[in-house]
PDB file of C-alpha atoms in Angstrom:
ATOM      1  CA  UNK A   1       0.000   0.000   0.000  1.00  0.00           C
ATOM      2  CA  UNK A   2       1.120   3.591  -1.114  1.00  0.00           C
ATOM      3  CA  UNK A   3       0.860   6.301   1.514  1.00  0.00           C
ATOM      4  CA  UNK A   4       0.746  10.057   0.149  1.00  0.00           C
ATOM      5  CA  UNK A   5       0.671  12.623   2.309  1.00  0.00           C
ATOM      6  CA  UNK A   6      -1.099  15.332   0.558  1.00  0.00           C
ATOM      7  CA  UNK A   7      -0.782  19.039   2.001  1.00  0.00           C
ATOM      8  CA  UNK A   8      -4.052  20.978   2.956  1.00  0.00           C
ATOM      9  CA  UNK A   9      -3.118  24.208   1.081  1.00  0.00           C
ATOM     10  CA  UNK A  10      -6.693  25.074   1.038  1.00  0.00           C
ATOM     11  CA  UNK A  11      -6.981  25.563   5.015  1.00  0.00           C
ATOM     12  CA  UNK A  12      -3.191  26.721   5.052  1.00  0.00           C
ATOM     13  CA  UNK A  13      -4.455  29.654   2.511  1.00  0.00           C
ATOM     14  CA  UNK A  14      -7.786  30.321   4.344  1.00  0.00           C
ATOM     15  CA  UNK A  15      -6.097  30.175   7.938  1.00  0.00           C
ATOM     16  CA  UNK A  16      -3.750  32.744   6.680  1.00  0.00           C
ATOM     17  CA  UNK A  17      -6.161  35.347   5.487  1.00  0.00           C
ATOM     18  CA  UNK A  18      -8.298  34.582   8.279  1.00  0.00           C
ATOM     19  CA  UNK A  19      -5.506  35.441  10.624  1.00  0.00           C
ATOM     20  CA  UNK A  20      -4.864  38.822   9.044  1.00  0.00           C
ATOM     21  CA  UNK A  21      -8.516  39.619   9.567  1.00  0.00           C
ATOM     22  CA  UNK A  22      -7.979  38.770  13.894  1.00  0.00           C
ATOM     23  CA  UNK A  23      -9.644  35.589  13.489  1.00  0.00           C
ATOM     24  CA  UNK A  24      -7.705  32.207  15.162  1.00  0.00           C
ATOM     25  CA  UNK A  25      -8.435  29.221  13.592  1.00  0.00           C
ATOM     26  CA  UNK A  26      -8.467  26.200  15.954  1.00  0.00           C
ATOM     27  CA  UNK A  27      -9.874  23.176  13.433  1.00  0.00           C
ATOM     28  CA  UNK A  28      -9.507  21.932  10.058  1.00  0.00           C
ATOM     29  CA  UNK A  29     -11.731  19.234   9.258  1.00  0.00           C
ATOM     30  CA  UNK A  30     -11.599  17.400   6.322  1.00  0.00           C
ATOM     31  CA  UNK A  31     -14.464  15.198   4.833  1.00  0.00           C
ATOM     32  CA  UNK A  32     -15.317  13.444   1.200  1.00  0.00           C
ATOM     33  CA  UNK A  33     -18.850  14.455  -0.531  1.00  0.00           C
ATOM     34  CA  UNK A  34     -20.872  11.812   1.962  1.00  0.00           C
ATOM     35  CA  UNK A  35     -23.937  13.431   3.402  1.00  0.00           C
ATOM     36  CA  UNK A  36     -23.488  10.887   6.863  1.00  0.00           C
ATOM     37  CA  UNK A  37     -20.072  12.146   7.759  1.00  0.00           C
ATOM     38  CA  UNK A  38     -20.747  15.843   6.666  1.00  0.00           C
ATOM     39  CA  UNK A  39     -23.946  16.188   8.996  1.00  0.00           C
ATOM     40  CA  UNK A  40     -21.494  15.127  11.465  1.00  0.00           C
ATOM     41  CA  UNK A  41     -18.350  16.995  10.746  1.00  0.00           C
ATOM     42  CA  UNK A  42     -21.126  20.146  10.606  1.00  0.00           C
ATOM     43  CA  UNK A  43     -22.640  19.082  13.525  1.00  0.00           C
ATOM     44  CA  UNK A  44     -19.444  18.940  15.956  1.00  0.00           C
ATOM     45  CA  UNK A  45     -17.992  22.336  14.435  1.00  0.00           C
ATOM     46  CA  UNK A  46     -21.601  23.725  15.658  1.00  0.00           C
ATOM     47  CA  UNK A  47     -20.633  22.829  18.914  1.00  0.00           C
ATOM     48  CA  UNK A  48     -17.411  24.071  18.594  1.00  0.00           C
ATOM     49  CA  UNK A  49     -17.178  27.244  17.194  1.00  0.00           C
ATOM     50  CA  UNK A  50     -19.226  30.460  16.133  1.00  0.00           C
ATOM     51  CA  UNK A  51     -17.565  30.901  12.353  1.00  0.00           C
ATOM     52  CA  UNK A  52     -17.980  28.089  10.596  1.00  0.00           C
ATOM     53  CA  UNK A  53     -15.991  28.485   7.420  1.00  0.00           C
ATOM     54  CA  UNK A  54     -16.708  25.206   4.716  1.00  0.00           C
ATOM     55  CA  UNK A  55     -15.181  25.222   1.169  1.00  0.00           C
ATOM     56  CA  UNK A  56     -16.320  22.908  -1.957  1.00  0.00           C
ATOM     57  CA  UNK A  57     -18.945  21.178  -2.417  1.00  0.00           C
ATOM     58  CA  UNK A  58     -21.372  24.212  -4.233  1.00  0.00           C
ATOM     59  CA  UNK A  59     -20.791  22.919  -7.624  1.00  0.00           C
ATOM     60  CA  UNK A  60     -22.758  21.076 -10.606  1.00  0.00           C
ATOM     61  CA  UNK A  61     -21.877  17.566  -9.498  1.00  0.00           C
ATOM     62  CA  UNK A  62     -24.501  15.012  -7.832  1.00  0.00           C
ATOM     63  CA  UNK A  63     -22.246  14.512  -5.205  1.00  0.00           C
ATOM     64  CA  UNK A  64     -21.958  18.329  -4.195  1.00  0.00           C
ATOM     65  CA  UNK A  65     -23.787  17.951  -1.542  1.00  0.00           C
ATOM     66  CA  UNK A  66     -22.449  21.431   1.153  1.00  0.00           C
ATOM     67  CA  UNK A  67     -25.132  23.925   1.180  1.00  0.00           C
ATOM     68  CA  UNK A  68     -27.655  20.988   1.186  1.00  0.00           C
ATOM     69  CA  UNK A  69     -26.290  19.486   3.883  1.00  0.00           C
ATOM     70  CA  UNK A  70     -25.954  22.806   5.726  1.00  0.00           C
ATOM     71  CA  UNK A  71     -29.745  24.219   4.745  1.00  0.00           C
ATOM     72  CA  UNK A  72     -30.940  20.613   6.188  1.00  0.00           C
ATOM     73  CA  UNK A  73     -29.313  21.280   9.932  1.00  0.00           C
ATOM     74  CA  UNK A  74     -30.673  25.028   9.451  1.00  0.00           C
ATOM     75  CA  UNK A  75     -33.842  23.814   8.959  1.00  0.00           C
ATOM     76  CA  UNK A  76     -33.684  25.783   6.051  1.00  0.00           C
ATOM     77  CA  UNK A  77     -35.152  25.211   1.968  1.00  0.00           C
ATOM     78  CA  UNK A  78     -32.657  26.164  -1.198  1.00  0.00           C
ATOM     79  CA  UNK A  79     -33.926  28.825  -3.445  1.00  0.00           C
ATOM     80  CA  UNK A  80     -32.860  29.855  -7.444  1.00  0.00           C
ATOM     81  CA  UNK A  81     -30.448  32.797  -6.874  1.00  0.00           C
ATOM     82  CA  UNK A  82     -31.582  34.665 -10.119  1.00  0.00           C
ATOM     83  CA  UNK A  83     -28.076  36.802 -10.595  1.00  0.00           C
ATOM     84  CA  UNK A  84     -25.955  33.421 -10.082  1.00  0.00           C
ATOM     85  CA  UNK A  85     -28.690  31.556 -12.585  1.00  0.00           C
ATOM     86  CA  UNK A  86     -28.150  34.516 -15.219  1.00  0.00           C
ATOM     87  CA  UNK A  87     -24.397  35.001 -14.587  1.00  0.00           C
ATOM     88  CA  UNK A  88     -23.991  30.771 -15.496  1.00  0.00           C
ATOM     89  CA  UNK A  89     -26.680  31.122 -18.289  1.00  0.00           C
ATOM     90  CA  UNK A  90     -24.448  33.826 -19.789  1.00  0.00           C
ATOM     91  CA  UNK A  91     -21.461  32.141 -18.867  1.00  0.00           C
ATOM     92  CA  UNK A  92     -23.290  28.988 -20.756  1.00  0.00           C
ATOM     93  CA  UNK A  93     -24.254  30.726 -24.255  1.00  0.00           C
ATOM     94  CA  UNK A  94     -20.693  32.083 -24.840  1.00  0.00           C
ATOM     95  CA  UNK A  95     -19.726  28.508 -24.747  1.00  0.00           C
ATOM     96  CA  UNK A  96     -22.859  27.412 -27.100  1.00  0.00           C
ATOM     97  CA  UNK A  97     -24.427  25.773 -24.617  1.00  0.00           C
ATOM     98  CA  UNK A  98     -27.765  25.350 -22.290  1.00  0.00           C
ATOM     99  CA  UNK A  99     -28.383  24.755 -18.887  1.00  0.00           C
ATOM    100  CA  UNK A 100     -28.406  21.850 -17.625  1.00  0.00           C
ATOM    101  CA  UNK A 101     -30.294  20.697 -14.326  1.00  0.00           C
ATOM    102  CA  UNK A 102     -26.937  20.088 -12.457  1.00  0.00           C
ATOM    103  CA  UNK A 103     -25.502  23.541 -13.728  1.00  0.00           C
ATOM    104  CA  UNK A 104     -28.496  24.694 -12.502  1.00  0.00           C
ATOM    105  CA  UNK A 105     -27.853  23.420  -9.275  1.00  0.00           C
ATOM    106  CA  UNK A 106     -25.021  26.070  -8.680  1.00  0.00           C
ATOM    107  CA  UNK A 107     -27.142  28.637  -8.479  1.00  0.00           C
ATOM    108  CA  UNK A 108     -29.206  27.252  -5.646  1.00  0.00           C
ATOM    109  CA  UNK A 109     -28.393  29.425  -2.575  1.00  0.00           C
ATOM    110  CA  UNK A 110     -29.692  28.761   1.169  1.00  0.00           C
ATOM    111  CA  UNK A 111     -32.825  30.889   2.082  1.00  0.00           C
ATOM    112  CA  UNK A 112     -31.556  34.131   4.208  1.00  0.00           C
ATOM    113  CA  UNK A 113     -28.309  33.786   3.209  1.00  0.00           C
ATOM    114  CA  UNK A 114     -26.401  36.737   2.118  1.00  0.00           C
ATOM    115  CA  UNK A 115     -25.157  35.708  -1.555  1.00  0.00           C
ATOM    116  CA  UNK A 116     -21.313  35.796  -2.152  1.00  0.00           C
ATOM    117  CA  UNK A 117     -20.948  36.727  -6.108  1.00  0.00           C
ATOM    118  CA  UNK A 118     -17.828  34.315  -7.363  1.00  0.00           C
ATOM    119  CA  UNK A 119     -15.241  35.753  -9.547  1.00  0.00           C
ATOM    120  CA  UNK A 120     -13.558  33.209 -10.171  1.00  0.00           C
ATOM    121  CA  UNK A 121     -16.221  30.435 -11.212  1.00  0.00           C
ATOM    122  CA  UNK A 122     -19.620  30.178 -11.491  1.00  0.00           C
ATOM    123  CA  UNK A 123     -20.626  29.044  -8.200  1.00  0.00           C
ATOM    124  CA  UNK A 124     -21.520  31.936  -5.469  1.00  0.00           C
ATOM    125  CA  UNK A 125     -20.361  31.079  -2.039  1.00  0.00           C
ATOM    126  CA  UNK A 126     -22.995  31.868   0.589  1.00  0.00           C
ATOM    127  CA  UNK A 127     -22.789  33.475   4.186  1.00  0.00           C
ATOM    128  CA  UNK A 128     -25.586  32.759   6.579  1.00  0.00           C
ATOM    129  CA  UNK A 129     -26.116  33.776   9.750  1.00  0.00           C
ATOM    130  CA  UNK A 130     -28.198  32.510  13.099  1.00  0.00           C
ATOM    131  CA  UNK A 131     -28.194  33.460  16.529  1.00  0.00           C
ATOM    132  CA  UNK A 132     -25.658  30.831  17.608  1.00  0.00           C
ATOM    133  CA  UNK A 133     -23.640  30.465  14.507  1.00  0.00           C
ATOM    134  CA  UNK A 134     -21.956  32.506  10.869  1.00  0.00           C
ATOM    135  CA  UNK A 135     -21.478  29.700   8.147  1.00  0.00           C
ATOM    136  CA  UNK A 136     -19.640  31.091   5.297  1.00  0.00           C
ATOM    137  CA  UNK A 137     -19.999  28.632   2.229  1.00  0.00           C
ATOM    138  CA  UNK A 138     -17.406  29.262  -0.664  1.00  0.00           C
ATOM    139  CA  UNK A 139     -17.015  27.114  -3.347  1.00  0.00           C
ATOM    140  CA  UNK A 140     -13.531  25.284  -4.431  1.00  0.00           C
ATOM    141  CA  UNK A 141     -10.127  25.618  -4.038  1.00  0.00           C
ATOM    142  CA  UNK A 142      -9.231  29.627  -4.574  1.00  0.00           C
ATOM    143  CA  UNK A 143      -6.631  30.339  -7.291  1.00  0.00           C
ATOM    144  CA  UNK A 144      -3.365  31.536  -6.536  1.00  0.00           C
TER     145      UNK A 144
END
């Protein structure tokens, strides 16, 4: 068996930035697109923290599964964003193509959450608040 250690520059990157804004960062959790260990990965940083900052998972793929997971424990529904669904549908017809349902997907957003426009991609990152908790959704790995 192979071992690879594989660096977190993600959470190195975010922790950074973070840090220059005053904020310590005492947890990086990792977890794979499984809906089981992300309700509980979401579930102990509740208990953990106030900020709750989650990256990936916002994208076109059936196994994106982030701001579902996170609307679920909110007790929260998903709406169209209409700017994210016109900035991909524009995005779409330079490339000659239509919507599909998973692209689509992206620009589902989590009911009273303050939509984060994405320069970088198509996906907009999300931050929603509650009187216990700030969840800040972003999608992907940010570009250097």
């Amino acid at each position: 068996m192979v071992v690879r250690e594989i660096a977190n520059t993600n959470a190195q990157y975010l922790s950074e930035w973070l840090a220059t804004c005053g904020i310590d960062v005492h947890y990086h959790t990792v977890v794979g697109d499984n809906r089981e260990r992300m309700v509980e990965v979401v579930t102990r940083a509740q208990e953990r923290a106030e900020l709750i900052v989650i990256t990936g998972g916002l994208g076109p793929t059936e196994d994106d599964l982030t701001k579902e997971v996170v609307a679920e424990l909110l007790g929260r529904t998903l709406h169209v964003d209409q700017p994210a669904y016109d900035r991909i549908e524009a995005f779409l017809k330079t490339r000659g193509r239509t919507m599909t349902e998973n692209e689509r997907k992206q620009a589902l957003v989590i009911d009273q959450a303050d939509v984060l426009t994405n320069q970088a991609g198509l996906a907009p990152g999300m931050s929603v608040q509650t009187p216990d908790h700030q969840y800040i959704l972003l999608p992907g790995v940010p570009g250097k």
